[in-house]
Short mmCIF file of N, CA and C in Angstrom, two decimals:
data_model
loop_
_atom_site.label_atom_id
_atom_site.label_comp_id
_atom_site.label_asym_id
_atom_site.label_seq_id
_atom_site.Cartn_x
_atom_site.Cartn_y
_atom_site.Cartn_z
N UNK E 1 5.04 -8.89 -18.38
CA UNK E 1 5.09 -10.04 -17.37
C UNK E 1 5.85 -9.28 -16.20
N UNK E 2 5.17 -9.48 -14.98
CA UNK E 2 5.65 -9.07 -13.88
C UNK E 2 6.31 -10.36 -12.81
N UNK E 3 7.53 -10.18 -12.63
CA UNK E 3 8.03 -11.37 -11.67
C UNK E 3 8.64 -10.85 -10.31
N UNK E 4 7.68 -11.17 -9.53
CA UNK E 4 7.79 -10.72 -8.11
C UNK E 4 8.81 -11.59 -7.40
N UNK E 5 9.26 -11.21 -5.83
CA UNK E 5 10.28 -11.76 -5.19
C UNK E 5 9.63 -13.16 -4.96
N UNK E 6 8.33 -13.36 -4.55
CA UNK E 6 7.87 -14.73 -4.47
C UNK E 6 6.62 -15.03 -5.16
N UNK E 7 7.13 -15.47 -6.61
CA UNK E 7 6.24 -15.86 -7.79
C UNK E 7 4.88 -16.82 -7.19
N UNK E 8 3.77 -16.42 -7.68
CA UNK E 8 2.82 -17.21 -7.64
C UNK E 8 2.84 -18.53 -8.21
N UNK E 9 2.48 -19.60 -7.36
CA UNK E 9 2.41 -20.87 -7.90
C UNK E 9 1.19 -21.53 -7.96
N UNK E 10 0.22 -21.63 -8.49
CA UNK E 10 -1.01 -22.41 -8.69
C UNK E 10 -0.78 -23.87 -8.28
N UNK E 11 -1.79 -24.36 -7.66
CA UNK E 11 -1.82 -25.76 -7.51
C UNK E 11 -2.11 -26.46 -8.61
N UNK E 12 -1.47 -27.36 -9.02
CA UNK E 12 -1.57 -28.15 -10.16
C UNK E 12 -0.26 -28.90 -10.36
N UNK E 13 -0.24 -29.41 -11.70
CA UNK E 13 0.99 -30.14 -12.14
C UNK E 13 1.93 -29.10 -12.50
N UNK E 14 3.29 -29.74 -12.55
CA UNK E 14 4.50 -28.60 -13.06
C UNK E 14 4.08 -27.65 -14.42
N UNK E 15 3.49 -28.63 -15.26
CA UNK E 15 3.29 -27.89 -16.55
C UNK E 15 2.12 -26.77 -16.49
N UNK E 16 1.15 -26.71 -15.60
CA UNK E 16 0.35 -25.83 -15.01
C UNK E 16 1.05 -24.58 -14.66
N UNK E 17 2.08 -24.81 -13.49
CA UNK E 17 2.69 -23.71 -12.94
C UNK E 17 3.79 -22.99 -13.96
N UNK E 18 4.24 -23.75 -14.78
CA UNK E 18 5.19 -23.29 -15.80
C UNK E 18 4.47 -22.57 -16.81
N UNK E 19 3.43 -22.75 -17.15
CA UNK E 19 2.55 -22.05 -18.25
C UNK E 19 1.59 -20.89 -17.84
N UNK E 20 1.54 -20.91 -16.47
CA UNK E 20 0.68 -19.90 -15.68
C UNK E 20 1.15 -18.50 -16.20
N UNK E 21 0.08 -17.52 -16.46
CA UNK E 21 -1.37 -17.86 -16.59
C UNK E 21 -1.96 -18.18 -17.55
N UNK E 22 -1.28 -18.72 -18.48
CA UNK E 22 -2.07 -19.17 -19.85
C UNK E 22 -1.78 -20.67 -19.44
N UNK E 23 -2.23 -21.43 -18.76
CA UNK E 23 -2.10 -22.91 -18.52
C UNK E 23 -2.63 -23.82 -19.54
N UNK E 24 -3.60 -23.24 -20.13
CA UNK E 24 -4.36 -24.24 -21.35
C UNK E 24 -3.35 -24.21 -22.60
N UNK E 25 -2.49 -23.21 -22.83
CA UNK E 25 -1.72 -23.00 -23.98
C UNK E 25 -1.05 -24.31 -24.08
N UNK E 26 -1.02 -24.71 -25.55
CA UNK E 26 -0.43 -26.25 -25.87
C UNK E 26 1.17 -25.72 -26.22
N UNK E 27 2.06 -26.30 -25.37
CA UNK E 27 3.59 -26.05 -25.60
C UNK E 27 4.04 -27.52 -25.47
N UNK E 28 5.06 -27.86 -26.50
CA UNK E 28 5.59 -28.95 -26.43
C UNK E 28 6.57 -29.38 -25.17
N UNK E 29 6.72 -30.66 -24.82
CA UNK E 29 7.33 -30.92 -23.62
C UNK E 29 8.89 -30.65 -23.95
N UNK E 30 9.44 -30.81 -25.05
CA UNK E 30 10.68 -30.27 -25.51
C UNK E 30 11.08 -28.91 -25.16
N UNK E 31 10.18 -27.89 -25.50
CA UNK E 31 10.20 -26.50 -24.97
C UNK E 31 10.36 -26.24 -23.51
N UNK E 32 9.29 -27.21 -22.76
CA UNK E 32 9.10 -26.74 -21.27
C UNK E 32 10.48 -27.26 -20.69
N UNK E 33 10.86 -28.56 -21.00
CA UNK E 33 12.13 -29.28 -20.63
C UNK E 33 13.38 -28.25 -20.74
N UNK E 34 13.23 -27.61 -21.92
CA UNK E 34 14.48 -26.83 -22.30
C UNK E 34 14.39 -25.62 -21.64
N UNK E 35 13.35 -25.13 -21.16
CA UNK E 35 13.34 -23.85 -20.23
C UNK E 35 13.73 -24.30 -18.86
N UNK E 36 13.27 -25.36 -18.14
CA UNK E 36 13.77 -26.00 -17.02
C UNK E 36 15.16 -26.18 -16.80
N UNK E 37 15.77 -26.63 -18.03
CA UNK E 37 17.27 -27.03 -17.93
C UNK E 37 18.05 -25.54 -18.03
N UNK E 38 17.54 -24.76 -18.81
CA UNK E 38 18.26 -23.42 -18.91
C UNK E 38 18.26 -22.67 -17.62
N UNK E 39 17.16 -22.84 -16.72
CA UNK E 39 17.07 -21.92 -15.36
C UNK E 39 17.45 -22.92 -14.43
N UNK E 40 18.14 -24.10 -14.48
CA UNK E 40 18.72 -24.72 -13.59
C UNK E 40 17.88 -25.85 -12.89
N UNK E 41 16.73 -26.20 -13.60
CA UNK E 41 15.74 -26.98 -12.75
C UNK E 41 15.54 -28.08 -13.70
N UNK E 42 16.53 -28.55 -14.59
CA UNK E 42 16.29 -29.86 -15.31
C UNK E 42 15.84 -30.97 -14.62
N UNK E 43 16.19 -31.31 -13.32
CA UNK E 43 15.78 -32.24 -12.66
C UNK E 43 14.48 -32.35 -12.18
N UNK E 44 13.70 -31.37 -12.50
CA UNK E 44 12.25 -31.57 -12.38
C UNK E 44 11.68 -32.03 -13.75
N UNK E 45 11.91 -31.97 -14.52
CA UNK E 45 11.60 -32.59 -16.05
C UNK E 45 10.73 -33.74 -15.78
N UNK E 46 11.49 -34.85 -14.97
CA UNK E 46 10.52 -36.01 -14.73
C UNK E 46 9.33 -35.90 -14.03
N UNK E 47 8.99 -34.63 -13.37
CA UNK E 47 7.80 -34.47 -12.51
C UNK E 47 6.87 -33.65 -13.68
N UNK E 48 6.84 -33.61 -14.77
CA UNK E 48 6.11 -32.46 -15.51
C UNK E 48 4.74 -33.16 -15.29
N UNK E 49 4.33 -34.04 -15.43
CA UNK E 49 3.13 -34.75 -15.46
C UNK E 49 2.21 -35.15 -14.18
N UNK E 50 3.08 -35.00 -13.10
CA UNK E 50 2.51 -35.28 -11.63
C UNK E 50 1.53 -34.69 -11.54
N UNK E 51 0.35 -35.52 -10.74
CA UNK E 51 -0.95 -35.11 -10.91
C UNK E 51 -1.37 -33.64 -10.38
N UNK E 52 -1.21 -33.53 -9.22
CA UNK E 52 -1.20 -32.17 -8.42
C UNK E 52 -0.45 -32.11 -7.24
N UNK E 53 0.10 -30.81 -7.30
CA UNK E 53 1.14 -30.77 -6.12
C UNK E 53 1.11 -29.43 -5.77
N UNK E 54 1.32 -29.30 -4.11
CA UNK E 54 1.35 -27.89 -3.56
C UNK E 54 2.83 -27.44 -4.05
N UNK E 55 3.33 -26.79 -4.97
CA UNK E 55 4.60 -26.43 -5.49
C UNK E 55 5.20 -25.52 -4.53
N UNK E 56 4.18 -24.50 -4.08
CA UNK E 56 4.55 -23.46 -3.23
C UNK E 56 5.34 -24.18 -1.86
N UNK E 57 5.13 -25.38 -1.53
CA UNK E 57 5.48 -25.97 -0.34
C UNK E 57 6.72 -26.81 -0.77
N UNK E 58 6.74 -27.28 -1.73
CA UNK E 58 7.70 -28.27 -2.26
C UNK E 58 8.87 -27.53 -2.68
N UNK E 59 8.79 -26.53 -3.40
CA UNK E 59 9.86 -25.79 -3.87
C UNK E 59 10.37 -24.75 -3.02
N UNK E 60 11.89 -24.45 -2.96
CA UNK E 60 12.42 -23.49 -2.15
C UNK E 60 11.98 -22.00 -2.97
N UNK E 61 12.69 -21.02 -2.23
CA UNK E 61 12.52 -19.75 -2.50
C UNK E 61 13.35 -19.64 -3.98
N UNK E 62 14.49 -20.00 -4.08
CA UNK E 62 15.29 -19.83 -5.12
C UNK E 62 14.71 -20.78 -6.48
N UNK E 63 14.19 -22.01 -6.20
CA UNK E 63 13.55 -22.62 -7.16
C UNK E 63 12.33 -22.07 -7.51
N UNK E 64 11.44 -21.33 -6.82
CA UNK E 64 10.38 -20.73 -7.11
C UNK E 64 10.67 -19.49 -8.10
N UNK E 65 11.83 -18.67 -7.89
CA UNK E 65 12.23 -17.86 -8.77
C UNK E 65 12.99 -18.22 -10.02
N UNK E 66 13.43 -19.35 -10.01
CA UNK E 66 13.88 -20.22 -11.45
C UNK E 66 12.55 -20.44 -12.07
N UNK E 67 11.66 -20.76 -11.44
CA UNK E 67 10.34 -21.19 -12.22
C UNK E 67 9.78 -20.02 -12.92
N UNK E 68 9.81 -18.70 -12.20
CA UNK E 68 9.54 -17.50 -12.87
C UNK E 68 10.18 -17.46 -14.13
N UNK E 69 11.60 -17.59 -14.23
CA UNK E 69 12.45 -17.16 -15.24
C UNK E 69 12.04 -18.16 -16.50
N UNK E 70 11.84 -19.48 -15.77
CA UNK E 70 11.38 -20.25 -16.98
C UNK E 70 10.17 -20.05 -17.60
N UNK E 71 9.21 -19.40 -16.88
CA UNK E 71 7.99 -18.78 -17.26
C UNK E 71 8.37 -17.85 -18.40
N UNK E 72 9.38 -16.75 -18.11
CA UNK E 72 9.56 -15.78 -19.10
C UNK E 72 9.94 -16.33 -20.55
N UNK E 73 10.76 -17.49 -20.41
CA UNK E 73 11.25 -18.00 -21.51
C UNK E 73 10.23 -18.65 -22.40
N UNK E 74 9.26 -19.48 -21.54
CA UNK E 74 8.06 -19.95 -22.45
C UNK E 74 7.14 -18.85 -23.09
N UNK E 75 7.08 -17.66 -22.25
CA UNK E 75 6.05 -16.59 -22.83
C UNK E 75 6.65 -15.48 -23.44
N UNK E 76 7.94 -15.40 -23.55
CA UNK E 76 8.75 -14.28 -24.46
C UNK E 76 7.89 -13.05 -24.41
N UNK E 77 7.88 -12.56 -23.15
CA UNK E 77 6.80 -11.08 -23.13
C UNK E 77 7.83 -10.02 -23.51
N UNK E 78 6.89 -8.80 -24.01
CA UNK E 78 7.63 -7.81 -24.46
C UNK E 78 8.24 -6.86 -23.29
N UNK E 79 7.69 -6.76 -22.24
CA UNK E 79 8.08 -5.96 -21.29
C UNK E 79 8.07 -6.66 -19.89
N UNK E 80 8.98 -6.86 -19.16
CA UNK E 80 9.12 -7.59 -18.04
C UNK E 80 9.71 -6.72 -16.79
N UNK E 81 8.90 -6.77 -15.95
CA UNK E 81 9.16 -5.77 -14.51
C UNK E 81 9.44 -7.02 -13.22
N UNK E 82 10.55 -6.67 -12.83
CA UNK E 82 11.02 -7.46 -12.11
C UNK E 82 11.32 -7.15 -10.57
N UNK E 83 10.50 -7.57 -9.45
CA UNK E 83 10.51 -6.84 -8.24
C UNK E 83 11.37 -7.85 -7.20
N UNK E 84 12.73 -7.89 -6.93
CA UNK E 84 13.60 -8.56 -6.43
C UNK E 84 13.65 -9.83 -6.91
N UNK E 85 13.57 -10.37 -8.08
CA UNK E 85 13.25 -11.64 -8.72
C UNK E 85 14.24 -12.26 -8.30
N UNK E 86 15.56 -11.98 -7.98
CA UNK E 86 16.81 -13.04 -7.67
C UNK E 86 17.23 -13.08 -6.24
N UNK E 87 16.30 -12.43 -5.32
CA UNK E 87 16.83 -12.37 -4.02
C UNK E 87 17.08 -13.44 -3.33
N UNK E 88 16.55 -14.74 -3.73
CA UNK E 88 16.87 -16.00 -3.16
C UNK E 88 17.80 -16.67 -3.63
N UNK E 89 18.57 -16.06 -4.95
CA UNK E 89 19.56 -16.73 -5.54
C UNK E 89 21.13 -16.24 -5.15
N UNK E 90 21.98 -17.45 -5.11
CA UNK E 90 23.34 -16.84 -5.21
C UNK E 90 23.72 -16.10 -6.29
N UNK E 91 24.75 -15.30 -6.24
CA UNK E 91 25.22 -14.24 -7.25
C UNK E 91 25.57 -15.09 -8.53
N UNK E 92 26.17 -16.22 -8.52
CA UNK E 92 26.16 -17.04 -9.69
C UNK E 92 24.97 -17.51 -10.48
N UNK E 93 24.17 -17.87 -9.82
CA UNK E 93 22.80 -18.17 -10.07
C UNK E 93 22.02 -16.90 -10.80
N UNK E 94 22.16 -15.96 -9.95
CA UNK E 94 21.46 -14.62 -10.35
C UNK E 94 22.32 -14.34 -11.71
N UNK E 95 23.60 -14.35 -12.10
CA UNK E 95 24.29 -13.99 -13.29
C UNK E 95 23.73 -14.95 -14.31
N UNK E 96 23.65 -16.18 -14.02
CA UNK E 96 23.05 -17.20 -15.16
C UNK E 96 21.84 -16.85 -15.40
N UNK E 97 20.81 -16.51 -14.61
CA UNK E 97 19.34 -16.09 -15.18
C UNK E 97 19.48 -14.80 -15.66
N UNK E 98 20.21 -14.00 -15.35
CA UNK E 98 20.08 -12.62 -15.80
C UNK E 98 20.69 -12.59 -17.21
N UNK E 99 21.48 -13.47 -17.42
CA UNK E 99 22.12 -13.55 -18.96
C UNK E 99 21.09 -13.94 -19.81
N UNK E 100 20.05 -14.54 -19.57
CA UNK E 100 18.66 -14.63 -20.42
C UNK E 100 18.52 -13.50 -21.12
N UNK E 101 18.58 -12.30 -20.49
CA UNK E 101 18.28 -10.90 -21.27
C UNK E 101 19.11 -10.54 -22.28
N UNK E 102 20.35 -11.36 -22.14
CA UNK E 102 21.22 -10.77 -23.22
C UNK E 102 21.18 -11.96 -24.70
N UNK E 103 20.46 -13.17 -24.05
CA UNK E 103 20.41 -14.23 -25.16
C UNK E 103 18.92 -14.55 -25.57
N UNK E 104 18.15 -15.46 -24.74
CA UNK E 104 16.81 -15.62 -25.27
C UNK E 104 15.78 -14.60 -25.11
N UNK E 105 16.04 -13.57 -24.31
CA UNK E 105 15.03 -12.56 -24.02
C UNK E 105 15.42 -11.17 -24.31
N UNK E 106 16.41 -11.16 -25.26
CA UNK E 106 17.10 -9.75 -25.72
C UNK E 106 15.98 -8.82 -26.44
N UNK E 107 15.11 -9.21 -26.90
CA UNK E 107 13.81 -8.27 -27.34
C UNK E 107 12.92 -7.76 -26.25
N UNK E 108 13.21 -7.98 -25.08
CA UNK E 108 12.10 -7.52 -24.09
C UNK E 108 12.77 -6.37 -23.51
N UNK E 109 11.91 -5.64 -23.11
CA UNK E 109 12.35 -4.47 -22.24
C UNK E 109 12.25 -4.82 -20.69
N UNK E 110 13.40 -4.65 -20.24
CA UNK E 110 13.53 -5.03 -18.71
C UNK E 110 13.48 -3.71 -17.73
N UNK E 111 12.63 -3.68 -16.74
CA UNK E 111 12.64 -2.99 -15.50
C UNK E 111 12.90 -3.89 -14.33
N UNK E 112 13.63 -3.39 -13.67
CA UNK E 112 13.46 -4.24 -12.36
C UNK E 112 13.86 -3.32 -11.26
N UNK E 113 13.44 -3.91 -10.21
CA UNK E 113 13.75 -3.20 -8.77
C UNK E 113 14.56 -4.35 -7.94
N UNK E 114 15.79 -3.58 -7.50
CA UNK E 114 16.53 -4.49 -6.69
C UNK E 114 17.82 -4.00 -6.00
N UNK E 115 18.32 -4.51 -4.92
CA UNK E 115 19.46 -4.02 -4.35
C UNK E 115 20.72 -4.72 -4.41
N UNK E 116 20.72 -5.62 -4.96
CA UNK E 116 21.67 -6.69 -4.93
C UNK E 116 22.97 -6.36 -6.12
N UNK E 117 23.94 -6.53 -5.79
CA UNK E 117 25.16 -6.16 -6.63
C UNK E 117 25.18 -6.96 -7.77
N UNK E 118 25.49 -6.39 -9.00
CA UNK E 118 25.39 -7.08 -10.33
C UNK E 118 24.37 -6.91 -11.26
N UNK E 119 23.29 -6.25 -10.62
CA UNK E 119 22.11 -6.03 -11.37
C UNK E 119 22.00 -5.25 -12.40
N UNK E 120 22.92 -4.03 -11.93
CA UNK E 120 23.12 -2.89 -12.83
C UNK E 120 23.90 -3.35 -14.31
N UNK E 121 24.65 -4.51 -14.22
CA UNK E 121 25.26 -4.92 -15.28
C UNK E 121 24.28 -5.35 -16.69
N UNK E 122 23.08 -5.60 -16.03
CA UNK E 122 22.03 -6.18 -17.19
C UNK E 122 21.09 -5.03 -17.52
N UNK E 123 21.41 -3.67 -17.25
CA UNK E 123 20.44 -2.65 -17.41
C UNK E 123 21.25 -1.61 -17.99
N UNK E 124 20.51 -0.87 -19.00
CA UNK E 124 21.36 0.36 -19.72
C UNK E 124 21.21 1.63 -19.21
N UNK E 125 19.92 1.73 -17.96
CA UNK E 125 19.88 3.13 -17.14
C UNK E 125 19.27 2.48 -16.09
N UNK E 126 19.73 3.85 -14.72
CA UNK E 126 19.54 3.34 -13.73
C UNK E 126 18.41 4.51 -13.23
N UNK E 127 17.49 4.18 -12.46
CA UNK E 127 16.42 5.10 -12.02
C UNK E 127 16.55 5.25 -10.53
N UNK E 128 16.61 6.31 -9.88
CA UNK E 128 16.77 6.62 -8.56
C UNK E 128 15.56 7.24 -8.16
N UNK E 129 14.67 6.80 -7.28
CA UNK E 129 13.65 7.41 -6.73
C UNK E 129 13.92 7.97 -5.42
N UNK E 130 13.50 9.19 -5.26
CA UNK E 130 13.69 10.11 -3.94
C UNK E 130 12.56 10.00 -3.04
N UNK E 131 12.46 9.68 -1.93
CA UNK E 131 11.58 9.87 -0.95
C UNK E 131 11.24 11.13 -0.51
N UNK E 132 9.95 11.82 -0.95
CA UNK E 132 9.34 12.99 -0.63
C UNK E 132 8.16 13.08 0.33
N UNK E 133 7.84 14.07 0.76
CA UNK E 133 6.50 14.05 1.79
C UNK E 133 5.36 13.43 0.87
N UNK E 134 5.21 14.08 -0.64
CA UNK E 134 4.32 13.85 -1.33
C UNK E 134 4.26 12.38 -1.93
N UNK E 135 5.18 11.51 -1.84
CA UNK E 135 5.48 10.21 -2.34
C UNK E 135 6.76 10.34 -3.00
N UNK E 136 7.14 9.12 -3.68
CA UNK E 136 8.33 8.78 -4.15
C UNK E 136 8.33 9.75 -5.67
N UNK E 137 9.50 10.06 -6.00
CA UNK E 137 9.78 10.96 -6.94
C UNK E 137 11.01 10.55 -7.82
N UNK E 138 10.85 10.46 -9.14
CA UNK E 138 11.54 9.97 -10.02
C UNK E 138 12.72 11.02 -10.30
N UNK E 139 14.08 10.97 -10.36
CA UNK E 139 14.84 12.16 -10.41
C UNK E 139 15.05 12.70 -11.86
N UNK E 140 15.21 11.78 -13.00
CA UNK E 140 15.38 12.17 -14.28
C UNK E 140 13.95 12.29 -15.24
N UNK E 141 13.54 13.60 -15.35
CA UNK E 141 12.50 13.95 -16.01
C UNK E 141 12.42 13.34 -17.56
N UNK E 142 13.59 13.49 -18.15
CA UNK E 142 13.64 12.82 -19.43
C UNK E 142 13.60 11.24 -19.49
N UNK E 143 13.94 10.54 -18.26
CA UNK E 143 13.70 9.05 -18.24
C UNK E 143 12.17 8.89 -18.08
N UNK E 144 11.63 9.61 -17.20
CA UNK E 144 10.01 9.25 -16.92
C UNK E 144 9.47 9.38 -18.16
N UNK E 145 9.60 10.44 -19.00
CA UNK E 145 8.92 10.69 -20.22
C UNK E 145 9.24 9.57 -21.29
N UNK E 146 10.53 9.05 -21.20
CA UNK E 146 10.81 7.97 -21.96
C UNK E 146 10.01 6.46 -21.59
N UNK E 147 10.03 6.21 -20.14
CA UNK E 147 9.10 5.18 -19.82
C UNK E 147 7.84 5.35 -20.21
N UNK E 148 7.09 6.43 -19.99
CA UNK E 148 5.78 6.42 -20.63
C UNK E 148 5.55 6.39 -21.93
N UNK E 149 6.43 6.94 -22.57
CA UNK E 149 6.23 6.62 -24.14
C UNK E 149 6.32 5.07 -24.58
N UNK E 150 7.42 4.56 -23.95
CA UNK E 150 7.79 3.14 -24.00
C UNK E 150 6.48 2.51 -23.88
N UNK E 151 5.88 2.52 -22.68
CA UNK E 151 4.53 1.76 -22.21
C UNK E 151 3.28 2.17 -23.35
N UNK E 152 3.30 3.26 -23.51
CA UNK E 152 2.32 3.81 -24.58
C UNK E 152 2.61 3.22 -25.98
N UNK E 153 3.68 3.20 -26.32
CA UNK E 153 3.82 2.47 -27.73
C UNK E 153 3.59 0.93 -27.79
N UNK E 154 4.15 0.34 -26.42
CA UNK E 154 4.01 -1.11 -26.46
C UNK E 154 2.60 -1.24 -26.49
N UNK E 155 1.80 -0.68 -25.69
CA UNK E 155 0.14 -1.01 -25.42
C UNK E 155 -0.45 -0.81 -26.92
N UNK E 156 -0.18 0.52 -27.62
CA UNK E 156 -0.72 0.67 -28.80
C UNK E 156 -0.32 -0.68 -29.89
N UNK E 157 0.83 -1.08 -29.84
CA UNK E 157 1.29 -2.11 -30.57
C UNK E 157 0.55 -3.35 -30.40
N UNK E 158 0.36 -3.68 -29.12
CA UNK E 158 -0.38 -4.82 -28.67
C UNK E 158 -2.19 -4.94 -29.13
N UNK E 159 -2.55 -3.70 -29.06
CA UNK E 159 -4.00 -3.37 -29.62
C UNK E 159 -4.08 -3.61 -30.89
N UNK E 160 -3.03 -3.27 -31.66
CA UNK E 160 -3.10 -3.44 -33.24
C UNK E 160 -3.03 -4.70 -33.76
N UNK E 161 -2.10 -5.49 -32.79
CA UNK E 161 -1.69 -7.03 -33.00
C UNK E 161 -3.10 -7.66 -32.83
N UNK E 162 -3.65 -7.48 -31.76
CA UNK E 162 -5.06 -7.93 -31.23
C UNK E 162 -6.36 -7.85 -32.62
N UNK E 163 -6.19 -6.25 -32.82
CA UNK E 163 -7.11 -6.34 -34.02
C UNK E 163 -6.93 -6.66 -35.28
N UNK E 164 -5.89 -6.86 -35.84
CA UNK E 164 -5.18 -7.63 -36.95
C UNK E 164 -5.62 -9.17 -36.80
N UNK E 165 -5.42 -9.82 -35.62
CA UNK E 165 -5.76 -11.31 -35.50
C UNK E 165 -7.14 -11.63 -35.39
N UNK E 166 -8.05 -10.62 -35.27
CA UNK E 166 -9.58 -10.73 -35.42
C UNK E 166 -10.09 -11.09 -36.53
#
């Protein structure tokens, strides 16, 4: 899953944006409401079935980022790549949402880009990119190889899983 600084929110009801991109998936209301509550959006639970709303205009930047975290709870992805995904949140809210990676999302591999204090506490390794004339360069060759192996192994596992279910 990719969590950008400004998450995409399709038009539709709240259920649609929380289950995006798999909006047709059947998820019990209790699970959706629990994800909303865990991400500090419990007050939106009563709006779950509102017909259609332009949520991109209704929700603040911080609320949109919280929606992206609620999606992660509902999707439970293996790999999560975040790009400034907590930039619109205060540090306390950021800490609360990042604690999901120690609790409900502990099995996921997390890669994040960010500049905010406190992010390093939720990562085991730090990657520094250096600007060079030919483009950015990762300083750790060992880490670069580890990341490649991780993605390659996860992709193979997902393909095996798909083949077994067919």
